[in-house]
GROMACS .gro file of N, CA and C in nm:
model
  459
    1UNK      N    1   0.084  -0.117   0.000
    1UNK     CA    2   0.000   0.000   0.000
    1UNK      C    3   0.089   0.124   0.000
    2UNK      N    4   0.067   0.215  -0.087
    2UNK     CA    5   0.146   0.337  -0.096
    2UNK      C    6   0.075   0.451  -0.027
    3UNK      N    7   0.154   0.540   0.024
    3UNK     CA    8   0.101   0.659   0.091
    3UNK      C    9   0.082   0.768  -0.013
    4UNK      N   10  -0.033   0.835  -0.014
    4UNK     CA   11  -0.054   0.939  -0.112
    4UNK      C   12   0.050   1.050  -0.101
    5UNK      N   13   0.080   1.114  -0.211
    5UNK     CA   14   0.183   1.219  -0.214
    5UNK      C   15   0.147   1.333  -0.120
    6UNK      N   16   0.018   1.370  -0.112
    6UNK     CA   17  -0.023   1.482  -0.024
    6UNK      C   18   0.008   1.450   0.121
    7UNK      N   19  -0.011   1.323   0.163
    7UNK     CA   20   0.016   1.284   0.301
    7UNK      C   21   0.165   1.290   0.328
    8UNK      N   22   0.248   1.246   0.231
    8UNK     CA   23   0.393   1.253   0.247
    8UNK      C   24   0.440   1.398   0.258
    9UNK      N   25   0.382   1.487   0.175
    9UNK     CA   26   0.421   1.629   0.182
    9UNK      C   27   0.380   1.689   0.317
   10UNK      N   28   0.261   1.652   0.367
   10UNK     CA   29   0.219   1.703   0.498
   10UNK      C   30   0.314   1.657   0.607
   11UNK      N   31   0.359   1.533   0.599
   11UNK     CA   32   0.453   1.479   0.700
   11UNK      C   33   0.586   1.552   0.690
   12UNK      N   34   0.634   1.579   0.569
   12UNK     CA   35   0.759   1.654   0.553
   12UNK      C   36   0.746   1.796   0.604
   13UNK      N   37   0.634   1.859   0.578
   13UNK     CA   38   0.611   1.996   0.625
   13UNK      C   39   0.608   1.997   0.778
   14UNK      N   40   0.541   1.899   0.840
   14UNK     CA   41   0.537   1.891   0.987
   14UNK      C   42   0.676   1.869   1.045
   15UNK      N   43   0.756   1.783   0.979
   15UNK     CA   44   0.893   1.758   1.024
   15UNK      C   45   0.977   1.882   1.014
   16UNK      N   46   0.962   1.959   0.908
   16UNK     CA   47   1.037   2.083   0.891
   16UNK      C   48   0.998   2.183   0.999
   17UNK      N   49   0.872   2.191   1.034
   17UNK     CA   50   0.828   2.281   1.140
   17UNK      C   51   0.886   2.241   1.276
   18UNK      N   52   0.888   2.110   1.301
   18UNK     CA   53   0.942   2.059   1.425
   18UNK      C   54   1.092   2.094   1.433
   19UNK      N   55   1.164   2.068   1.328
   19UNK     CA   56   1.309   2.093   1.326
   19UNK      C   57   1.339   2.244   1.338
   20UNK      N   58   1.256   2.328   1.280
   20UNK     CA   59   1.277   2.473   1.287
   20UNK      C   60   1.276   2.524   1.430
   21UNK      N   61   1.189   2.468   1.512
   21UNK     CA   62   1.173   2.517   1.647
   21UNK      C   63   1.265   2.454   1.751
   22UNK      N   64   1.333   2.348   1.713
   22UNK     CA   65   1.409   2.275   1.814
   22UNK      C   66   1.549   2.237   1.770
   23UNK      N   67   1.614   2.320   1.692
   23UNK     CA   68   1.750   2.289   1.653
   23UNK      C   69   1.845   2.316   1.769
   24UNK      N   70   1.951   2.247   1.790
   24UNK     CA   71   1.993   2.129   1.714
   24UNK      C   72   1.915   2.006   1.756
   25UNK      N   73   1.889   1.917   1.664
   25UNK     CA   74   1.820   1.793   1.694
   25UNK      C   75   1.921   1.691   1.744
   26UNK      N   76   1.887   1.622   1.848
   26UNK     CA   77   1.973   1.517   1.902
   26UNK      C   78   1.921   1.381   1.861
   27UNK      N   79   1.998   1.281   1.899
   27UNK     CA   80   1.961   1.143   1.872
   27UNK      C   81   1.829   1.111   1.940
   28UNK      N   82   1.735   1.052   1.870
   28UNK     CA   83   1.602   1.013   1.919
   28UNK      C   84   1.522   1.136   1.964
   29UNK      N   85   1.549   1.252   1.909
   29UNK     CA   86   1.474   1.372   1.952
   29UNK      C   87   1.338   1.383   1.885
   30UNK      N   88   1.323   1.323   1.766
   30UNK     CA   89   1.196   1.333   1.692
   30UNK      C   90   1.120   1.202   1.711
   31UNK      N   91   0.993   1.215   1.746
   31UNK     CA   92   0.905   1.097   1.760
   31UNK      C   93   0.782   1.117   1.675
   32UNK      N   94   0.702   1.016   1.665
   32UNK     CA   95   0.574   1.025   1.592
   32UNK      C   96   0.461   1.012   1.691
   33UNK      N   97   0.363   1.099   1.676
   33UNK     CA   98   0.244   1.088   1.760
   33UNK      C   99   0.157   0.974   1.706
   34UNK      N  100   0.049   0.943   1.775
   34UNK     CA  101  -0.040   0.837   1.732
   34UNK      C  102  -0.103   0.871   1.597
   35UNK      N  103  -0.114   1.001   1.567
   35UNK     CA  104  -0.171   1.043   1.440
   35UNK      C  105  -0.070   1.040   1.324
   36UNK      N  106   0.055   1.007   1.354
   36UNK     CA  107   0.159   1.002   1.252
   36UNK      C  108   0.223   1.138   1.227
   37UNK      N  109   0.208   1.232   1.319
   37UNK     CA  110   0.266   1.364   1.304
   37UNK      C  111   0.398   1.367   1.382
   38UNK      N  112   0.505   1.416   1.320
   38UNK     CA  113   0.631   1.423   1.395
   38UNK      C  114   0.627   1.527   1.506
   39UNK      N  115   0.689   1.497   1.615
   39UNK     CA  116   0.698   1.593   1.724
   39UNK      C  117   0.834   1.577   1.795
   40UNK      N  118   0.868   1.676   1.877
   40UNK     CA  119   0.993   1.673   1.949
   40UNK      C  120   0.974   1.610   2.085
   41UNK      N  121   1.059   1.516   2.119
   41UNK     CA  122   1.057   1.454   2.251
   41UNK      C  123   1.127   1.551   2.348
   42UNK      N  124   1.072   1.572   2.464
   42UNK     CA  125   1.137   1.664   2.560
   42UNK      C  126   1.278   1.615   2.590
   43UNK      N  127   1.373   1.709   2.612
   43UNK     CA  128   1.511   1.669   2.640
   43UNK      C  129   1.520   1.588   2.768
   44UNK      N  130   1.608   1.492   2.768
   44UNK     CA  131   1.631   1.404   2.882
   44UNK      C  132   1.762   1.438   2.950
   45UNK      N  133   1.773   1.416   3.078
   45UNK     CA  134   1.903   1.435   3.146
   45UNK      C  135   2.010   1.344   3.088
   46UNK      N  136   2.131   1.392   3.086
   46UNK     CA  137   2.245   1.315   3.033
   46UNK      C  138   2.353   1.310   3.140
   47UNK      N  139   2.413   1.193   3.159
   47UNK     CA  140   2.526   1.178   3.251
   47UNK      C  141   2.635   1.104   3.178
   48UNK      N  142   2.760   1.146   3.201
   48UNK     CA  143   2.872   1.073   3.144
   48UNK      C  144   2.994   1.087   3.232
   49UNK      N  145   3.089   0.993   3.216
   49UNK     CA  146   3.211   0.990   3.294
   49UNK      C  147   3.329   0.978   3.199
   50UNK      N  148   3.439   1.040   3.234
   50UNK     CA  149   3.559   1.036   3.149
   50UNK      C  150   3.680   1.068   3.237
   51UNK      N  151   3.800   1.043   3.184
   51UNK     CA  152   3.924   1.074   3.251
   51UNK      C  153   3.995   1.187   3.179
   52UNK      N  154   4.048   1.280   3.254
   52UNK     CA  155   4.128   1.390   3.198
   52UNK      C  156   4.233   1.426   3.302
   53UNK      N  157   4.356   1.444   3.260
   53UNK     CA  158   4.470   1.471   3.350
   53UNK      C  159   4.479   1.371   3.463
   54UNK      N  160   4.442   1.248   3.437
   54UNK     CA  161   4.451   1.144   3.537
   54UNK      C  162   4.343   1.145   3.644
   55UNK      N  163   4.243   1.232   3.627
   55UNK     CA  164   4.132   1.242   3.722
   55UNK      C  165   4.003   1.190   3.659
   56UNK      N  166   3.920   1.116   3.735
   56UNK     CA  167   3.791   1.075   3.683
   56UNK      C  168   3.693   1.194   3.692
   57UNK      N  169   3.643   1.238   3.580
   57UNK     CA  170   3.545   1.347   3.575
   57UNK      C  171   3.406   1.290   3.554
   58UNK      N  172   3.308   1.365   3.601
   58UNK     CA  173   3.167   1.330   3.583
   58UNK      C  174   3.099   1.455   3.529
   59UNK      N  175   3.006   1.434   3.434
   59UNK     CA  176   2.930   1.546   3.380
   59UNK      C  177   2.784   1.510   3.379
   60UNK      N  178   2.700   1.608   3.405
   60UNK     CA  179   2.554   1.590   3.400
   60UNK      C  180   2.493   1.712   3.336
   61UNK      N  181   2.405   1.688   3.241
   61UNK     CA  182   2.331   1.795   3.174
   61UNK      C  183   2.184   1.769   3.202
   62UNK      N  184   2.118   1.866   3.265
   62UNK     CA  185   1.978   1.853   3.300
   62UNK      C  186   1.897   1.964   3.236
   63UNK      N  187   1.783   1.930   3.174
   63UNK     CA  188   1.697   2.036   3.119
   63UNK      C  189   1.638   2.122   3.230
   64UNK      N  190   1.630   2.250   3.204
   64UNK     CA  191   1.570   2.341   3.301
   64UNK      C  192   1.498   2.452   3.227
   65UNK      N  193   1.367   2.446   3.224
   65UNK     CA  194   1.290   2.543   3.146
   65UNK      C  195   1.322   2.529   3.000
   66UNK      N  196   1.354   2.640   2.933
   66UNK     CA  197   1.391   2.637   2.791
   66UNK      C  198   1.539   2.608   2.771
   67UNK      N  199   1.616   2.601   2.879
   67UNK     CA  200   1.760   2.581   2.869
   67UNK      C  201   1.805   2.455   2.937
   68UNK      N  202   1.928   2.456   2.983
   68UNK     CA  203   1.984   2.341   3.049
   68UNK      C  204   2.092   2.384   3.148
   69UNK      N  205   2.116   2.299   3.247
   69UNK     CA  206   2.224   2.318   3.344
   69UNK      C  207   2.331   2.212   3.319
   70UNK      N  208   2.455   2.256   3.306
   70UNK     CA  209   2.567   2.167   3.280
   70UNK      C  210   2.655   2.166   3.405
   71UNK      N  211   2.673   2.048   3.466
   71UNK     CA  212   2.756   2.033   3.586
   71UNK      C  213   2.869   1.936   3.552
   72UNK      N  214   2.992   1.976   3.587
   72UNK     CA  215   3.108   1.890   3.565
   72UNK      C  216   3.187   1.891   3.695
   73UNK      N  217   3.232   1.774   3.741
   73UNK     CA  218   3.310   1.769   3.865
   73UNK      C  219   3.405   1.651   3.863
   74UNK      N  220   3.510   1.665   3.942
   74UNK     CA  221   3.611   1.557   3.960
   74UNK      C  222   3.653   1.556   4.106
   75UNK      N  223   3.676   1.436   4.156
   75UNK     CA  224   3.728   1.422   4.292
   75UNK      C  225   3.880   1.432   4.283
   76UNK      N  226   3.935   1.536   4.344
   76UNK     CA  227   4.078   1.567   4.334
   76UNK      C  228   4.156   1.489   4.436
   77UNK      N  229   4.104   1.478   4.558
   77UNK     CA  230   4.176   1.411   4.666
   77UNK      C  231   4.100   1.421   4.795
   78UNK      N  232   4.165   1.382   4.903
   78UNK     CA  233   4.103   1.386   5.036
   78UNK      C  234   4.184   1.474   5.129
   79UNK      N  235   4.116   1.538   5.220
   79UNK     CA  236   4.180   1.612   5.327
   79UNK      C  237   4.200   1.514   5.444
   80UNK      N  238   4.320   1.494   5.488
   80UNK     CA  239   4.345   1.399   5.597
   80UNK      C  240   4.288   1.454   5.729
   81UNK      N  241   4.252   1.364   5.816
   81UNK     CA  242   4.211   1.406   5.951
   81UNK      C  243   4.332   1.461   6.025
   82UNK      N  244   4.308   1.542   6.127
   82UNK     CA  245   4.417   1.600   6.203
   82UNK      C  246   4.507   1.494   6.264
   83UNK      N  247   4.449   1.385   6.314
   83UNK     CA  248   4.527   1.281   6.378
   83UNK      C  249   4.616   1.208   6.277
   84UNK      N  250   4.576   1.204   6.151
   84UNK     CA  251   4.653   1.135   6.047
   84UNK      C  252   4.777   1.215   6.004
   85UNK      N  253   4.752   1.340   5.967
   85UNK     CA  254   4.861   1.423   5.914
   85UNK      C  255   4.826   1.570   5.938
   86UNK      N  256   4.856   1.620   6.060
   86UNK     CA  257   4.813   1.758   6.095
   86UNK      C  258   4.876   1.863   6.006
   87UNK      N  259   5.005   1.849   5.969
   87UNK     CA  260   5.071   1.951   5.892
   87UNK      C  261   5.016   1.952   5.748
   88UNK      N  262   4.996   1.835   5.692
   88UNK     CA  263   4.943   1.826   5.555
   88UNK      C  264   4.801   1.882   5.549
   89UNK      N  265   4.721   1.854   5.650
   89UNK     CA  266   4.583   1.906   5.658
   89UNK      C  267   4.586   2.057   5.665
   90UNK      N  268   4.671   2.115   5.750
   90UNK     CA  269   4.679   2.258   5.766
   90UNK      C  270   4.719   2.326   5.634
   91UNK      N  271   4.818   2.271   5.566
   91UNK     CA  272   4.863   2.327   5.439
   91UNK      C  273   4.758   2.316   5.330
   92UNK      N  274   4.692   2.206   5.325
   92UNK     CA  275   4.585   2.188   5.224
   92UNK      C  276   4.472   2.289   5.245
   93UNK      N  277   4.426   2.301   5.369
   93UNK     CA  278   4.318   2.393   5.400
   93UNK      C  279   4.360   2.539   5.377
   94UNK      N  280   4.486   2.572   5.410
   94UNK     CA  281   4.535   2.708   5.384
   94UNK      C  282   4.540   2.737   5.234
   95UNK      N  283   4.585   2.639   5.154
   95UNK     CA  284   4.592   2.659   5.011
   95UNK      C  285   4.451   2.673   4.952
   96UNK      N  286   4.355   2.595   5.000
   96UNK     CA  287   4.219   2.608   4.951
   96UNK      C  288   4.156   2.743   4.986
   97UNK      N  289   4.185   2.792   5.108
   97UNK     CA  290   4.132   2.923   5.146
   97UNK      C  291   4.195   3.036   5.067
   98UNK      N  292   4.319   3.019   5.022
   98UNK     CA  293   4.391   3.125   4.951
   98UNK      C  294   4.359   3.126   4.802
   99UNK      N  295   4.282   3.030   4.754
   99UNK     CA  296   4.250   3.024   4.611
   99UNK      C  297   4.171   3.147   4.571
  100UNK      N  298   4.208   3.208   4.457
  100UNK     CA  299   4.129   3.322   4.409
  100UNK      C  300   3.996   3.272   4.353
  101UNK      N  301   3.901   3.363   4.340
  101UNK     CA  302   3.775   3.329   4.277
  101UNK      C  303   3.798   3.314   4.128
  102UNK      N  304   3.768   3.198   4.075
  102UNK     CA  305   3.788   3.169   3.933
  102UNK      C  306   3.658   3.185   3.857
  103UNK      N  307   3.668   3.200   3.726
  103UNK     CA  308   3.550   3.223   3.645
  103UNK      C  309   3.457   3.105   3.643
  104UNK      N  310   3.511   2.984   3.618
  104UNK     CA  311   3.429   2.864   3.607
  104UNK      C  312   3.456   2.765   3.720
  105UNK      N  313   3.582   2.741   3.746
  105UNK     CA  314   3.621   2.636   3.838
  105UNK      C  315   3.601   2.675   3.984
  106UNK      N  316   3.558   2.579   4.061
  106UNK     CA  317   3.541   2.596   4.205
  106UNK      C  318   3.601   2.473   4.273
  107UNK      N  319   3.680   2.498   4.379
  107UNK     CA  320   3.728   2.389   4.461
  107UNK      C  321   3.636   2.380   4.580
  108UNK      N  322   3.574   2.266   4.598
  108UNK     CA  323   3.473   2.245   4.703
  108UNK      C  324   3.519   2.133   4.793
  109UNK      N  325   3.505   2.151   4.924
  109UNK     CA  326   3.535   2.046   5.019
  109UNK      C  327   3.400   1.986   5.067
  110UNK      N  328   3.385   1.856   5.047
  110UNK     CA  329   3.261   1.790   5.081
  110UNK      C  330   3.295   1.654   5.145
  111UNK      N  331   3.265   1.639   5.273
  111UNK     CA  332   3.293   1.514   5.344
  111UNK      C  333   3.439   1.470   5.330
  112UNK      N  334   3.531   1.561   5.358
  112UNK     CA  335   3.676   1.538   5.352
  112UNK      C  336   3.727   1.520   5.208
  113UNK      N  337   3.641   1.528   5.108
  113UNK     CA  338   3.683   1.517   4.968
  113UNK      C  339   3.701   1.656   4.911
  114UNK      N  340   3.803   1.671   4.825
  114UNK     CA  341   3.822   1.796   4.752
  114UNK      C  342   3.773   1.772   4.611
  115UNK      N  343   3.677   1.854   4.569
  115UNK     CA  344   3.619   1.844   4.436
  115UNK      C  345   3.655   1.967   4.351
  116UNK      N  346   3.682   1.945   4.225
  116UNK     CA  347   3.692   2.053   4.129
  116UNK      C  348   3.563   2.049   4.053
  117UNK      N  349   3.487   2.159   4.058
  117UNK     CA  350   3.352   2.156   4.005
  117UNK      C  351   3.320   2.282   3.925
  118UNK      N  352   3.223   2.268   3.835
  118UNK     CA  353   3.174   2.379   3.754
  118UNK      C  354   3.024   2.357   3.728
  119UNK      N  355   2.949   2.467   3.731
  119UNK     CA  356   2.808   2.460   3.694
  119UNK      C  357   2.774   2.580   3.610
  120UNK      N  358   2.723   2.556   3.490
  120UNK     CA  359   2.686   2.666   3.401
  120UNK      C  360   2.543   2.645   3.352
  121UNK      N  361   2.477   2.753   3.326
  121UNK     CA  362   2.342   2.750   3.272
  121UNK      C  363   2.346   2.798   3.128
  122UNK      N  364   2.272   2.725   3.042
  122UNK     CA  365   2.267   2.758   2.900
  122UNK      C  366   2.123   2.796   2.863
  123UNK      N  367   2.110   2.894   2.775
  123UNK     CA  368   1.975   2.937   2.732
  123UNK      C  369   1.907   2.832   2.646
  124UNK      N  370   1.979   2.759   2.566
  124UNK     CA  371   1.922   2.657   2.479
  124UNK      C  372   1.971   2.519   2.518
  125UNK      N  373   1.960   2.428   2.423
  125UNK     CA  374   2.009   2.292   2.443
  125UNK      C  375   2.162   2.290   2.451
  126UNK      N  376   2.217   2.200   2.529
  126UNK     CA  377   2.361   2.186   2.540
  126UNK      C  378   2.407   2.082   2.436
  127UNK      N  379   2.490   2.124   2.345
  127UNK     CA  380   2.541   2.034   2.242
  127UNK      C  381   2.670   1.967   2.290
  128UNK      N  382   2.715   1.869   2.216
  128UNK     CA  383   2.840   1.802   2.251
  128UNK      C  384   2.957   1.902   2.250
  129UNK      N  385   2.952   1.999   2.156
  129UNK     CA  386   3.057   2.101   2.150
  129UNK      C  387   3.056   2.188   2.274
  130UNK      N  388   2.934   2.223   2.321
  130UNK     CA  389   2.923   2.305   2.443
  130UNK      C  390   2.984   2.230   2.564
  131UNK      N  391   2.952   2.101   2.575
  131UNK     CA  392   3.000   2.020   2.686
  131UNK      C  393   3.154   2.010   2.682
  132UNK      N  394   3.209   1.989   2.564
  132UNK     CA  395   3.354   1.981   2.549
  132UNK      C  396   3.419   2.115   2.583
  133UNK      N  397   3.359   2.223   2.539
  133UNK     CA  398   3.413   2.357   2.569
  133UNK      C  399   3.411   2.382   2.718
  134UNK      N  400   3.303   2.352   2.785
  134UNK     CA  401   3.294   2.367   2.932
  134UNK      C  402   3.398   2.283   3.002
  135UNK      N  403   3.416   2.159   2.958
  135UNK     CA  404   3.513   2.069   3.021
  135UNK      C  405   3.655   2.121   3.003
  136UNK      N  406   3.692   2.158   2.883
  136UNK     CA  407   3.828   2.211   2.858
  136UNK      C  408   3.852   2.338   2.938
  137UNK      N  409   3.753   2.427   2.944
  137UNK     CA  410   3.767   2.551   3.020
  137UNK      C  411   3.788   2.521   3.169
  138UNK      N  412   3.712   2.426   3.222
  138UNK     CA  413   3.726   2.387   3.364
  138UNK      C  414   3.865   2.330   3.391
  139UNK      N  415   3.911   2.241   3.306
  139UNK     CA  416   4.041   2.179   3.328
  139UNK      C  417   4.153   2.282   3.315
  140UNK      N  418   4.147   2.367   3.212
  140UNK     CA  419   4.249   2.467   3.193
  140UNK      C  420   4.253   2.567   3.311
  141UNK      N  421   4.140   2.606   3.360
  141UNK     CA  422   4.136   2.702   3.468
  141UNK      C  423   4.180   2.640   3.600
  142UNK      N  424   4.150   2.514   3.621
  142UNK     CA  425   4.185   2.449   3.746
  142UNK      C  426   4.322   2.387   3.749
  143UNK      N  427   4.383   2.361   3.635
  143UNK     CA  428   4.511   2.292   3.624
  143UNK      C  429   4.624   2.353   3.709
  144UNK      N  430   4.647   2.486   3.704
  144UNK     CA  431   4.755   2.541   3.786
  144UNK      C  432   4.735   2.518   3.936
  145UNK      N  433   4.610   2.525   3.978
  145UNK     CA  434   4.581   2.506   4.122
  145UNK      C  435   4.588   2.360   4.161
  146UNK      N  436   4.557   2.271   4.066
  146UNK     CA  437   4.574   2.129   4.092
  146UNK      C  438   4.720   2.095   4.115
  147UNK      N  439   4.808   2.162   4.042
  147UNK     CA  440   4.951   2.138   4.058
  147UNK      C  441   4.997   2.186   4.197
  148UNK      N  442   4.944   2.297   4.240
  148UNK     CA  443   4.979   2.348   4.375
  148UNK      C  444   4.931   2.253   4.481
  149UNK      N  445   4.805   2.209   4.471
  149UNK     CA  446   4.748   2.118   4.569
  149UNK      C  447   4.816   1.980   4.563
  150UNK      N  448   4.868   1.944   4.447
  150UNK     CA  449   4.927   1.811   4.428
  150UNK      C  450   5.043   1.784   4.525
  151UNK      N  451   5.108   1.888   4.571
  151UNK     CA  452   5.220   1.870   4.666
  151UNK      C  453   5.174   1.805   4.796
  152UNK      N  454   5.049   1.832   4.834
  152UNK     CA  455   5.001   1.786   4.965
  152UNK      C  456   4.893   1.678   4.956
  153UNK      N  457   4.856   1.638   4.836
  153UNK     CA  458   4.752   1.537   4.822
  153UNK      C  459   4.808   1.396   4.831
   0.00000   0.00000   0.00000
C-alpha cells in the first residue's frame, strides 16, 4: 500500500516545522504521535564519565525550562584528619582558602573530599561542542591550582 503524495508532503512539512523550532536535533529527539505527526521529545538528562589529566570526571546535563544546566566535577583528593597528618591538613586547608575566585572552576570540600567543580546555565540545548568547551575551560582554569594542591595530596 502506498502513501498518497499529499500525506507525504504534509509529513515533511510537519517535520520541517518541528526541526525549525528545536535545533539542534539530538539522537532520538523526533518521535511520531499516534496520528503520525512528527513531534519533538522533551530533552532528557544526560550523565557521562571520563578521565582527563589522570582524574575521573563526571558530567551531568539537565533540562531546566527552555535551557539546561551543565555540571562537571572531579574528585581531586582527600583532606586527611588532624590525627593522620596535621601539617598536611593545615597546608591543604590554607591553600584552599587562599584560592582566588575563578570564572568557572570551584574547589569544594565535601565530606573530607576535595572536588573541582563547575556549573553553568545555558539558554538553549547543550550540544556536544558546548560540553567539550565547558570541560576544557574547567580543566584549563583548574590545572595550575591542581599542581599546587598536588604537593600535599
